[in-house]
mmCIF file of C-alpha atoms in Angstrom:
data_model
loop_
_atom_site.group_PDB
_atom_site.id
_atom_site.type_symbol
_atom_site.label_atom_id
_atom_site.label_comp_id
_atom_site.label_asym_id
_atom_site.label_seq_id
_atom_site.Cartn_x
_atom_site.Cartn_y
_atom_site.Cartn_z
ATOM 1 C CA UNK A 1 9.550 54.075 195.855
ATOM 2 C CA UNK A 2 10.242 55.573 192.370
ATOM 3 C CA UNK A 3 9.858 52.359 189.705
ATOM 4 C CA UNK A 4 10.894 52.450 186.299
ATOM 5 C CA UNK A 5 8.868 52.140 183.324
ATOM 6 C CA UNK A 6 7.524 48.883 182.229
ATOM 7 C CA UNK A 7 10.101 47.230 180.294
ATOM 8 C CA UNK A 8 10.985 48.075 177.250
ATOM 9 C CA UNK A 9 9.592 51.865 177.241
ATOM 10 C CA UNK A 10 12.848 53.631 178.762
ATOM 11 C CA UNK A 11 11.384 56.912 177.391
ATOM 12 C CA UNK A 12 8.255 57.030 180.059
ATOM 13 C CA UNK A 13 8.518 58.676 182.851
ATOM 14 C CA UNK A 14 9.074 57.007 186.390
ATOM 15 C CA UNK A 15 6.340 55.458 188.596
ATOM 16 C CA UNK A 16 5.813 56.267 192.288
ATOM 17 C CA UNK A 17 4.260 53.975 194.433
ATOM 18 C CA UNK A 18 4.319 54.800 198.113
ATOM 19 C CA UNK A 19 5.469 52.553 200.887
ATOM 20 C CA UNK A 20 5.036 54.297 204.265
ATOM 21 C CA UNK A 21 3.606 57.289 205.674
ATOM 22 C CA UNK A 22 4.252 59.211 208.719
ATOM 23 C CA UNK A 23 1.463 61.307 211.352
ATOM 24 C CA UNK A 24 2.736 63.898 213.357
ATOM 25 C CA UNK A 25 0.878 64.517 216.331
ATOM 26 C CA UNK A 26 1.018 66.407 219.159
ATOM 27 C CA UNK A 27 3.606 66.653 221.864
ATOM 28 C CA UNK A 28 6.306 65.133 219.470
ATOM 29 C CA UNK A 29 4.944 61.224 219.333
ATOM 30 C CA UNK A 30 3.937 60.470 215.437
ATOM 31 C CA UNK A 31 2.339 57.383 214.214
ATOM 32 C CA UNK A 32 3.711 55.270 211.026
ATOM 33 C CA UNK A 33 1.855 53.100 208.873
ATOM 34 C CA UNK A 34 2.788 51.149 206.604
ATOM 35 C CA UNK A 35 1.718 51.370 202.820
ATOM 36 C CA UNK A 36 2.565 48.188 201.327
ATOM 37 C CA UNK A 37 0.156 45.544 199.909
ATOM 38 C CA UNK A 38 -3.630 45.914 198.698
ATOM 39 C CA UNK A 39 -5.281 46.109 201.637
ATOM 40 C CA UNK A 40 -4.715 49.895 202.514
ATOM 41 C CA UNK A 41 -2.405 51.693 204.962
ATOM 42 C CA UNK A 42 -1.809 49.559 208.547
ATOM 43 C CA UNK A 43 0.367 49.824 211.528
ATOM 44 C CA UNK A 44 4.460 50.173 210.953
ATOM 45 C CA UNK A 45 7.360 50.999 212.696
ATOM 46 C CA UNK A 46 10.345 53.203 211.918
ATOM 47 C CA UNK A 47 13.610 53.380 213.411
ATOM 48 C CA UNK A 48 16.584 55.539 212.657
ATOM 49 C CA UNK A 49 19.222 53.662 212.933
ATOM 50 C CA UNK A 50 22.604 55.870 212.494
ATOM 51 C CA UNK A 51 23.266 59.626 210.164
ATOM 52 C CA UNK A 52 21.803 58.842 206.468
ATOM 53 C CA UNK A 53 20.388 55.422 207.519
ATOM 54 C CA UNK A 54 16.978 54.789 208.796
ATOM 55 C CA UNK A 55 14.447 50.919 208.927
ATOM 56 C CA UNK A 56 11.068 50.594 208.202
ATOM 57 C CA UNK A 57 9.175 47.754 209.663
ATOM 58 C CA UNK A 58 5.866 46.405 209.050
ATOM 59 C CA UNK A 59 3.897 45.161 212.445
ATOM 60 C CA UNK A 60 0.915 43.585 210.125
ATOM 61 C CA UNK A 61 2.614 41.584 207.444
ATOM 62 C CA UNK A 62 -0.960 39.665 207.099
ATOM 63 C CA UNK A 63 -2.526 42.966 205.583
ATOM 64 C CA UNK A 64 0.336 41.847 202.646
ATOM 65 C CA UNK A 65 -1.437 38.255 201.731
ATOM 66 C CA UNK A 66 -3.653 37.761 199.123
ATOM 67 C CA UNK A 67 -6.750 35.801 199.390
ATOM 68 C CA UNK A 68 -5.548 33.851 196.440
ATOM 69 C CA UNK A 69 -2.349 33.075 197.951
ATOM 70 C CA UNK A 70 1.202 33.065 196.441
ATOM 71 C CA UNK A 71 -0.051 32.596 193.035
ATOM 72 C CA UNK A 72 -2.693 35.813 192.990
ATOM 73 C CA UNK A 73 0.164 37.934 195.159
ATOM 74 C CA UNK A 74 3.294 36.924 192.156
ATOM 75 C CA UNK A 75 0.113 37.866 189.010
ATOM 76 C CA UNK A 76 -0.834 41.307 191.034
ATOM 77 C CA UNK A 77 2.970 41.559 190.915
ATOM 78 C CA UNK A 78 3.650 40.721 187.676
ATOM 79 C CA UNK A 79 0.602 43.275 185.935
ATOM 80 C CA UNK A 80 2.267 46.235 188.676
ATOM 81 C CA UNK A 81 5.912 45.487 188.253
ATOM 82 C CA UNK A 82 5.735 44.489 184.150
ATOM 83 C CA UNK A 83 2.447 45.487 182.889
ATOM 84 C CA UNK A 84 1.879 41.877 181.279
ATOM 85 C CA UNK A 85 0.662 38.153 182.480
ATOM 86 C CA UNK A 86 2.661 35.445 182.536
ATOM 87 C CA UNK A 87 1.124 34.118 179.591
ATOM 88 C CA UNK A 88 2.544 36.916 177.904
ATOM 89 C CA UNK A 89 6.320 36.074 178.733
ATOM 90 C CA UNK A 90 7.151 33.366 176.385
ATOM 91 C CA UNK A 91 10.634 33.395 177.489
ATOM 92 C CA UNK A 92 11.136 30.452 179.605
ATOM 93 C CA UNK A 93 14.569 32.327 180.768
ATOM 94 C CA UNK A 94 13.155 35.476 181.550
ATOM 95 C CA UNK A 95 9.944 33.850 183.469
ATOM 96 C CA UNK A 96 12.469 32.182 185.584
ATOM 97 C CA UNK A 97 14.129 35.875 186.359
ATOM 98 C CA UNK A 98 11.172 37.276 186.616
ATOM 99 C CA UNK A 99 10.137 34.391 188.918
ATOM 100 C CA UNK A 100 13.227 35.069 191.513
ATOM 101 C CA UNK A 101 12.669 38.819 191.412
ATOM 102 C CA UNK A 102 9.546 38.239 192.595
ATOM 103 C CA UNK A 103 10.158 36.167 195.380
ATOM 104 C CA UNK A 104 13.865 37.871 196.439
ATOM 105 C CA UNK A 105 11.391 41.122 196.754
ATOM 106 C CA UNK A 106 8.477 39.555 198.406
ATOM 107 C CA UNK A 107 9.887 38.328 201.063
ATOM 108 C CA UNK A 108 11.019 41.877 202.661
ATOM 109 C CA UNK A 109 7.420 42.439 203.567
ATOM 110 C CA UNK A 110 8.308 46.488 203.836
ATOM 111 C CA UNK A 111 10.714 45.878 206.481
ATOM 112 C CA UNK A 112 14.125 47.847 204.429
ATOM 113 C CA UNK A 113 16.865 49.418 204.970
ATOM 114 C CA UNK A 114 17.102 52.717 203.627
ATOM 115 C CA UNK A 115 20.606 54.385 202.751
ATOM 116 C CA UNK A 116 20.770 57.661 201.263
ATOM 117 C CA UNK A 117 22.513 57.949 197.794
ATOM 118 C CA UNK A 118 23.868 61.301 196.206
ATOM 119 C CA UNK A 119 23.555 62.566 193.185
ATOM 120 C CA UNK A 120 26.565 63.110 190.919
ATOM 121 C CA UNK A 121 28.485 66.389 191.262
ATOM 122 C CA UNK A 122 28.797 67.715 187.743
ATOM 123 C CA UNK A 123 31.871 69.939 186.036
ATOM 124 C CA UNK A 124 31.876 72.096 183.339
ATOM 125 C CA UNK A 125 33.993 69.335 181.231
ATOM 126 C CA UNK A 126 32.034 66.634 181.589
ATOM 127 C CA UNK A 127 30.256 64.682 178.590
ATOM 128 C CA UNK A 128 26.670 65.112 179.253
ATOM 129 C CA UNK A 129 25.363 66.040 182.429
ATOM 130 C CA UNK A 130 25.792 63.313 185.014
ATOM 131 C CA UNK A 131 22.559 61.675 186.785
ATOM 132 C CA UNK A 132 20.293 58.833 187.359
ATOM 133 C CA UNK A 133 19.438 56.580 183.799
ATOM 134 C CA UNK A 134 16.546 53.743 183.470
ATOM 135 C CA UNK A 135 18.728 51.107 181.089
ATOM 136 C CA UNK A 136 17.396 48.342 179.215
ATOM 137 C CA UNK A 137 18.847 45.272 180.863
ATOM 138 C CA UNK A 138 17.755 42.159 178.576
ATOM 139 C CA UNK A 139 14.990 39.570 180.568
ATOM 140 C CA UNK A 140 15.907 41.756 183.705
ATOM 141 C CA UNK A 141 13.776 44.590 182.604
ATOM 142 C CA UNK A 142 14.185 47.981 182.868
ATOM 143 C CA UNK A 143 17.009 49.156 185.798
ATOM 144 C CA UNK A 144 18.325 52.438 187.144
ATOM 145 C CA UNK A 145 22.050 53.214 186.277
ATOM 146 C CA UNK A 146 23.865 56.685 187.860
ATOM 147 C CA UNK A 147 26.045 57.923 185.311
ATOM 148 C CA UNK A 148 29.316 59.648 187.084
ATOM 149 C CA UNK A 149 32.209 61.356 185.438
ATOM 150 C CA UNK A 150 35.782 60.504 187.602
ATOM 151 C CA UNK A 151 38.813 62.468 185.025
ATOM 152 C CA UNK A 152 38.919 60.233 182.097
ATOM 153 C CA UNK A 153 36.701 57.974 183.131
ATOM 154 C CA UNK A 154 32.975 57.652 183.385
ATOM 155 C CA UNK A 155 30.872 54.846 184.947
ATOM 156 C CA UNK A 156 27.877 53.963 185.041
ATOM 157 C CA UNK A 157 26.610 52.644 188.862
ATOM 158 C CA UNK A 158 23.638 50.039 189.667
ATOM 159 C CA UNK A 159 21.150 51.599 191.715
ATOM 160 C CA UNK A 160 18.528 48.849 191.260
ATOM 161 C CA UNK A 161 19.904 45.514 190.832
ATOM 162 C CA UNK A 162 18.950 41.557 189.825
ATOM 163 C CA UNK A 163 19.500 38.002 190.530
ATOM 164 C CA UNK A 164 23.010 38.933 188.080
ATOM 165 C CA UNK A 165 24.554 41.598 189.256
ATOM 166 C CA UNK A 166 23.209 43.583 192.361
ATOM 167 C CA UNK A 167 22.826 47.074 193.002
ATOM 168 C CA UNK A 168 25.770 49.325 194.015
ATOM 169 C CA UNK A 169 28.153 47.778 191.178
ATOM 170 C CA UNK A 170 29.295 49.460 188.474
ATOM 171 C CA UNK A 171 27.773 47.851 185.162
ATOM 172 C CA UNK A 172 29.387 49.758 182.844
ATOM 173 C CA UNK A 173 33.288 51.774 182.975
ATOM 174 C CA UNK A 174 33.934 53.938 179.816
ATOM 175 C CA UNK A 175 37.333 54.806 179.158
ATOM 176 C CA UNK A 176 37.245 58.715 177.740
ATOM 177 C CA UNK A 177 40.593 58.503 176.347
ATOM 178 C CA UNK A 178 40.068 55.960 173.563
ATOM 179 C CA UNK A 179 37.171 57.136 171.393
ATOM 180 C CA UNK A 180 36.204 54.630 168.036
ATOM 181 C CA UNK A 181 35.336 56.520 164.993
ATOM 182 C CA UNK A 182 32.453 54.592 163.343
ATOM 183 C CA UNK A 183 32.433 54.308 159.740
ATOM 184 C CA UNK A 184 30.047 54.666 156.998
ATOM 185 C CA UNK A 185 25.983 53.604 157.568
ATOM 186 C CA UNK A 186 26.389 50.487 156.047
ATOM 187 C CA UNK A 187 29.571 49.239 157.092
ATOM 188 C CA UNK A 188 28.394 49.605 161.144
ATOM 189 C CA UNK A 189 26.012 46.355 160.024
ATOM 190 C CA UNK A 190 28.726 44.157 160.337
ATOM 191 C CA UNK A 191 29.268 42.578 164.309
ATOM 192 C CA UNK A 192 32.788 41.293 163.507
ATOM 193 C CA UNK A 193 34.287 44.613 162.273
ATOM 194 C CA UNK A 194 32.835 46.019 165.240
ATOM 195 C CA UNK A 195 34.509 43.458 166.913
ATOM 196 C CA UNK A 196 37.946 43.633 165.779
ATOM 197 C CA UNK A 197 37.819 47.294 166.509
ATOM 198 C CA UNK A 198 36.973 46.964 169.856
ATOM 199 C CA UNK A 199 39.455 44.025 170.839
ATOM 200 C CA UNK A 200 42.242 46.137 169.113
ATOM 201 C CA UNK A 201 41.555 49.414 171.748
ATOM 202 C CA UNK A 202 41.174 46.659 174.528
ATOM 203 C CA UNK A 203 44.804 45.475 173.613
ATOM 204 C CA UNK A 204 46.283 49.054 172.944
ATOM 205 C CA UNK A 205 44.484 49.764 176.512
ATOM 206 C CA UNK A 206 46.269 46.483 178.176
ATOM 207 C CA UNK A 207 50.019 47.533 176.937
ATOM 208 C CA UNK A 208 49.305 51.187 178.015
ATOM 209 C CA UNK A 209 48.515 49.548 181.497
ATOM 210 C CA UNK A 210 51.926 47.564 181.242
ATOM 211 C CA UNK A 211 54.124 50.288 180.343
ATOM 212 C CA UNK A 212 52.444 52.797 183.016
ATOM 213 C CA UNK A 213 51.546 54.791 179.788
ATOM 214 C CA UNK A 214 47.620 54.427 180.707
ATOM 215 C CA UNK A 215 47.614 56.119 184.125
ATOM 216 C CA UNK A 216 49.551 58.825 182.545
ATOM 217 C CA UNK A 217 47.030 59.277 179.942
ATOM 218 C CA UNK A 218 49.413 58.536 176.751
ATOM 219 C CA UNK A 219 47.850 57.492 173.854
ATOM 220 C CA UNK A 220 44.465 57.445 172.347
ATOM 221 C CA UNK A 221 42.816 55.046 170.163
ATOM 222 C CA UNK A 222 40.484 55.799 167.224
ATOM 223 C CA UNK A 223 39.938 53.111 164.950
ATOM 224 C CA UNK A 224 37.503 53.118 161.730
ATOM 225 C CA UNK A 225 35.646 49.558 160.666
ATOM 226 C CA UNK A 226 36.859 48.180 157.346
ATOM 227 C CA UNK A 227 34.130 48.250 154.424
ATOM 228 C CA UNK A 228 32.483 44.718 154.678
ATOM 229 C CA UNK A 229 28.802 44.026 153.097
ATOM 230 C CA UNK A 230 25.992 43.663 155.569
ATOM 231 C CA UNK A 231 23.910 40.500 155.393
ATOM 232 C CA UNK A 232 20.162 39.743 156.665
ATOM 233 C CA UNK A 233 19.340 40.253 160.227
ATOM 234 C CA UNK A 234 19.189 37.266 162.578
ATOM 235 C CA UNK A 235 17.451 36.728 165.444
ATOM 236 C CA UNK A 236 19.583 35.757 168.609
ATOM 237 C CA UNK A 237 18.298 34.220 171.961
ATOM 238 C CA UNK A 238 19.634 35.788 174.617
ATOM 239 C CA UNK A 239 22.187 34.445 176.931
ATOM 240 C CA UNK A 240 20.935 32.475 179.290
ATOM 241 C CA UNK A 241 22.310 32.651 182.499
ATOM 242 C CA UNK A 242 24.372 35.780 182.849
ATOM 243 C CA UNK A 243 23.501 39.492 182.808
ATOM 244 C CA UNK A 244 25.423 42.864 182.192
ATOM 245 C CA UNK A 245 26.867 45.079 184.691
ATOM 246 C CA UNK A 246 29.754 47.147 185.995
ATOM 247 C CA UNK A 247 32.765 47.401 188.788
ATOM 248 C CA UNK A 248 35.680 50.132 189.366
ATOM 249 C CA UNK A 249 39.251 50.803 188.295
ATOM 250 C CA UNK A 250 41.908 52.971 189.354
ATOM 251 C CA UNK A 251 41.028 56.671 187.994
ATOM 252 C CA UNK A 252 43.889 58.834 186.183
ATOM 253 C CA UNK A 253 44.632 62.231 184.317
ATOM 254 C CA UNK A 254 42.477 65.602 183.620
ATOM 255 C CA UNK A 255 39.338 65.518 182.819
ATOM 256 C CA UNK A 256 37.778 66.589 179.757
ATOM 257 C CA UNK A 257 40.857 65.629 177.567
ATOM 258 C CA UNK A 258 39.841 63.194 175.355
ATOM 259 C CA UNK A 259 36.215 65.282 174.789
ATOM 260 C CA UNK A 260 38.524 68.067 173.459
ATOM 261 C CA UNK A 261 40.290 66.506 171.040
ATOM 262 C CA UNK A 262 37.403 64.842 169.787
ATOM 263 C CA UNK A 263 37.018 64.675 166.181
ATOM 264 C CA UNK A 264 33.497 63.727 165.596
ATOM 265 C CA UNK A 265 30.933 65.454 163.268
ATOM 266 C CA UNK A 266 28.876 65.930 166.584
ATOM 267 C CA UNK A 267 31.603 69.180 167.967
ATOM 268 C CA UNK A 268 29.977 71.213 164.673
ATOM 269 C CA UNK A 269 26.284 69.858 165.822
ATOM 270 C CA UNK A 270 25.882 67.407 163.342
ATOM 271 C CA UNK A 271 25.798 63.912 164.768
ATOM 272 C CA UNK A 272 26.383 60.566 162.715
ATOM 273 C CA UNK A 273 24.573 57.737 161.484
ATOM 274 C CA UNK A 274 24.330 55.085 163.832
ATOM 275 C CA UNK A 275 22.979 51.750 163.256
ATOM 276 C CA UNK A 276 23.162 48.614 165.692
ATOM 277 C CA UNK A 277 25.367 45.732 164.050
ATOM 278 C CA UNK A 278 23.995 42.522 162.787
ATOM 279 C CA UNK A 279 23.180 39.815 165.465
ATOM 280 C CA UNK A 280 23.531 42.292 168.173
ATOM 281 C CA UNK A 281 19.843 41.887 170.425
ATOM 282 C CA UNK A 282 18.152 44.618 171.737
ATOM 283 C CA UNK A 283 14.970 45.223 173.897
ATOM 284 C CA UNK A 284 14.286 48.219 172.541
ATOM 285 C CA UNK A 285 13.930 49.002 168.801
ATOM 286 C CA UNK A 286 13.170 52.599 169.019
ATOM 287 C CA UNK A 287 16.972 53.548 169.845
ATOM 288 C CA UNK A 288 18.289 56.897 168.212
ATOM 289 C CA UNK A 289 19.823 56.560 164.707
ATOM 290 C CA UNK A 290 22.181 59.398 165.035
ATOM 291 C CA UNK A 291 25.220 59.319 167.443
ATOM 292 C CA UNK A 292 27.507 62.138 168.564
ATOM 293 C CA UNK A 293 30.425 59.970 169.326
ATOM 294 C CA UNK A 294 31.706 56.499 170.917
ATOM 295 C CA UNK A 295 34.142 55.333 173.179
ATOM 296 C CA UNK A 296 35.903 51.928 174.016
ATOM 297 C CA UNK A 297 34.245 51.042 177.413
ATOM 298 C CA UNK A 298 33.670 47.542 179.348
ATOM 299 C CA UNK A 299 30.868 46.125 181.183
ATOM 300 C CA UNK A 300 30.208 43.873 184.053
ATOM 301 C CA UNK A 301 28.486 40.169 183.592
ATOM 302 C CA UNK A 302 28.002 37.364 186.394
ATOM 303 C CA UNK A 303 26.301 34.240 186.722
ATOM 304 C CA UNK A 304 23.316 33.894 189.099
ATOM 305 C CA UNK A 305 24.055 35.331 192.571
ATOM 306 C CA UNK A 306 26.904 37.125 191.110
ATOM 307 C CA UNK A 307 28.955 34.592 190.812
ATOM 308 C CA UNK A 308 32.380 34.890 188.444
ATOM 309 C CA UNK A 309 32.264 38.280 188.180
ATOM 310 C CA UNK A 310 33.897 39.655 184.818
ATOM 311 C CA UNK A 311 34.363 42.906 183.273
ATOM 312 C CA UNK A 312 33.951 42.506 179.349
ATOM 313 C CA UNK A 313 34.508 45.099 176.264
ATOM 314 C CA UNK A 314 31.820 47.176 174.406
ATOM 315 C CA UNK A 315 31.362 50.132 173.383
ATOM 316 C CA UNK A 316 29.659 53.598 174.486
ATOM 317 C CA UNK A 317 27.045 55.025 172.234
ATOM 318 C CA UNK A 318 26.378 59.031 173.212
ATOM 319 C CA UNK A 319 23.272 60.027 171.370
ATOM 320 C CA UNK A 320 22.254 62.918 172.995
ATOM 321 C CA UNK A 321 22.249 64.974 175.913
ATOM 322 C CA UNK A 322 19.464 62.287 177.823
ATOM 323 C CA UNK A 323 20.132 59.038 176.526
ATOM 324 C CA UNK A 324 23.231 56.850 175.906
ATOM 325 C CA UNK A 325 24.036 53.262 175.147
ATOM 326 C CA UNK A 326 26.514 50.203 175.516
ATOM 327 C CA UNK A 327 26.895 47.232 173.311
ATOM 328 C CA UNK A 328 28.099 44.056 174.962
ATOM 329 C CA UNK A 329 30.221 42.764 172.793
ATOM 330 C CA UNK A 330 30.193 39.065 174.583
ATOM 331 C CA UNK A 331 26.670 38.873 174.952
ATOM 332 C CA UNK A 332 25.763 39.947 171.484
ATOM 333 C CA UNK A 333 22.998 42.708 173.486
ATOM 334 C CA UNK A 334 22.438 46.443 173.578
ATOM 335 C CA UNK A 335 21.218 48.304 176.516
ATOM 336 C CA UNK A 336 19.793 51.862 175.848
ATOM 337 C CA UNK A 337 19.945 54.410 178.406
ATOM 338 C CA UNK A 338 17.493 57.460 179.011
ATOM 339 C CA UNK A 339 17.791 59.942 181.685
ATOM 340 C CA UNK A 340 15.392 60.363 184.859
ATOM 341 C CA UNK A 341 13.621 63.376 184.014
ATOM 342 C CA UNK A 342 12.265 63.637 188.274
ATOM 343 C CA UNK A 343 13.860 66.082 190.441
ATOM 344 C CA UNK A 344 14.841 64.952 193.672
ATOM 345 C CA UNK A 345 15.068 67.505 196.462
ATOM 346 C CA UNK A 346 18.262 67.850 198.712
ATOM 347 C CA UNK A 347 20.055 64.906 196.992
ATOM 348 C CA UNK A 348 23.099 66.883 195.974
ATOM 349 C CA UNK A 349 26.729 65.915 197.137
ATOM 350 C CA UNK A 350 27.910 68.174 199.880
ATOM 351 C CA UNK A 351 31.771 67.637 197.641
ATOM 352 C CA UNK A 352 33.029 65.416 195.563
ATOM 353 C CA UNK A 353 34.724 63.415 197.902
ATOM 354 C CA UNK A 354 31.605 62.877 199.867
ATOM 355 C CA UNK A 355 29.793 60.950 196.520
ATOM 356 C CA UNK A 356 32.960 59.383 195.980
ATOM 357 C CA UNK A 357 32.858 57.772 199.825
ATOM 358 C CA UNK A 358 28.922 56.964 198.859
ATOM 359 C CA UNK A 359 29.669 55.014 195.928
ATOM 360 C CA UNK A 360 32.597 52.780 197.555
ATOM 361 C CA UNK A 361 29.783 52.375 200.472
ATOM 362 C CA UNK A 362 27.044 51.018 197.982
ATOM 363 C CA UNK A 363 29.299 49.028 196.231
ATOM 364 C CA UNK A 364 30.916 47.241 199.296
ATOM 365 C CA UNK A 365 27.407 46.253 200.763
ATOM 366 C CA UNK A 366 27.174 43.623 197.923
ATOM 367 C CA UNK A 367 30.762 43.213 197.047
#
């Protein structure tokens, strides 16, 4: 199992922790143990259940308890799966997420099913070079995002999930076609210019929709922020029961349009100024101050058990080649995305429609 960093360091590298093992012996029999738990490897089962698919059982769950019980099993957790105490998490929101990841987890005891998940086919025209992201998701932690290009779209796919929104949905859709031009340093301070801008491209994008104009890829928004002053930072508690994410649309049009006609100072190699707007939260401080462009873009939020789904507007931050990010404009938050530097062996799409059929799989297993 490859775990992200401990929350908020999106920049380290993955974590590996292994959950089964397999010996192959003689005369084709093989013997599986299981991995999980503290009290070294013990006797599992594995079964293969169709193509791509395969379970993993554990046949000594005991070897998973915990002298201590419940309470030393969720601490153990909590230093592995965090790097902190519950002391340290003065959050009473995020202890209870943290709380319900803990027990929705636990109670697996190794026995999973495994799916296998492609990696993004990549073009010539795309953005950046598609792939898997670890994302700053608020109190959820850190999660892992795919990052697909589909023509003049791109979206950005769960592959871990939380008690919000679970894995397999699409927690963020970026719309290629309607790029924002941010304006000077200080005027990017303000939320509600940022605002304005963004609910204007959401409108141009609805009538484009009614008049048939959007699947036909007319039209292109690019909108500058008015000068405003900037006023003193304020701390804002995070929402407290809902969580971003992201589902999909109809696709439309060639790819690599609205890239072309880009305007921004990045196509010469020189990047903008970026800063993050007044009031808007963020997990993760150490986010890049230079930007090569932006796009209009919405993301998914739910309740607790995914319940009333909606897709909301923010906006797409490209930095650089390995790390992206998305402001929720509703929740006030910024997630910041950096690429999965691990290589995975044998993961590649066999075509495009074959990742295409994986990601409506994934997606209807928790739909």
């Amino acid at each position: 199992m490859y775990l992200p960093p401990h929350d908020p360091h999106v920049n380290d590298p993955m974590r590996f922790k292994p959950l089964f093992r397999i010996h192959l012996m003689e005369r084709k029999a093989a013997t599986v143990e299981c991995m999980y738990g503290h009290k070294g490897p013990h006797h599992g089962h594995i079964q293969i259940v169709k193509k791509d698919e395969f379970s993993t059982k554990c046949n000594q769950t005991d070897h998973h308890r915990m002298s201590g019980g419940r309470q030393e099993e969720f601490r153990t957790w909590l230093r592995e799966e965090w790097g902190r105490t519950l002391e340290d998490i003065f959050h009473e929101h995020m202890q209870e997420l943290i709380l319900m990841k803990f027990i929705y987890t636990s109670q697996y005891d190794n026995c999973l099913t495994y799916r296998r998940i492609y990696l993004p086919p990549s073009r010539p025209d795309d953005l950046i070079k598609p792939g898997l992201f670890k994302g700053t998701y608020g109190s959820h932690g850190l999660e892992i995002v795919m990052l697909s290009f589909h023509g003049r779209r791109a979206r950005g796919t769960k592959i871990t999930g939380d008690p919000n929104i679970p894995a397999g949905q699409q927690t963020v859709e970026i719309d290629l076609r309607h790029q924002i031009q941010l304006p000077d340093l200080e005027n990017q301070r303000n939320f509600n210019e940022l605002s304005r801008i963004v609910l204007e491209v959401r409108e141009r994008v609805r009538q484009e929709q009614q008049e048939g104009g959007y699947e036909a890829g007319e039209g292109r928004g690019r909108q500058g922020l008015r000068e405003s002053q900037p006023s003193p930072a304020q701390p804002r508690a995070e929402a407290p029961s809902r969580g971003p994410d992201g589902t999909p649309a109809e696709d439309g049009g060639e790819p690599g349009d609205a890239v072309a006609a880009a305007e921004q100072p990045a196509q010469s190699g020189q990047g903008q100024p970026f800063v993050l707007p007044v009031g808007v939260s963020s997990r993760n401080e150490d986010y890049p101050r230079t930007c090569r462009m932006c796009f209009y873009g919405t993301g998914l939020i739910a309740g607790h058990g995914f319940t009333s789904p909606e897709r909301t507007p923010g906006v797409f931050i490209l930095f650089d080649e390995d790390r992206f990010g998305f402001v929720w404009l509703e929740l006030k938050s910024f997630s910041l995305y950096s690429r999965v530097q691990a290589t995975f062996r044998n993961a590649d799409a066999p075509s495009p429609q074959a990742f295409d059929e994986m990601l409506k799989n994934i997606q209807s297993l928790t739909s």
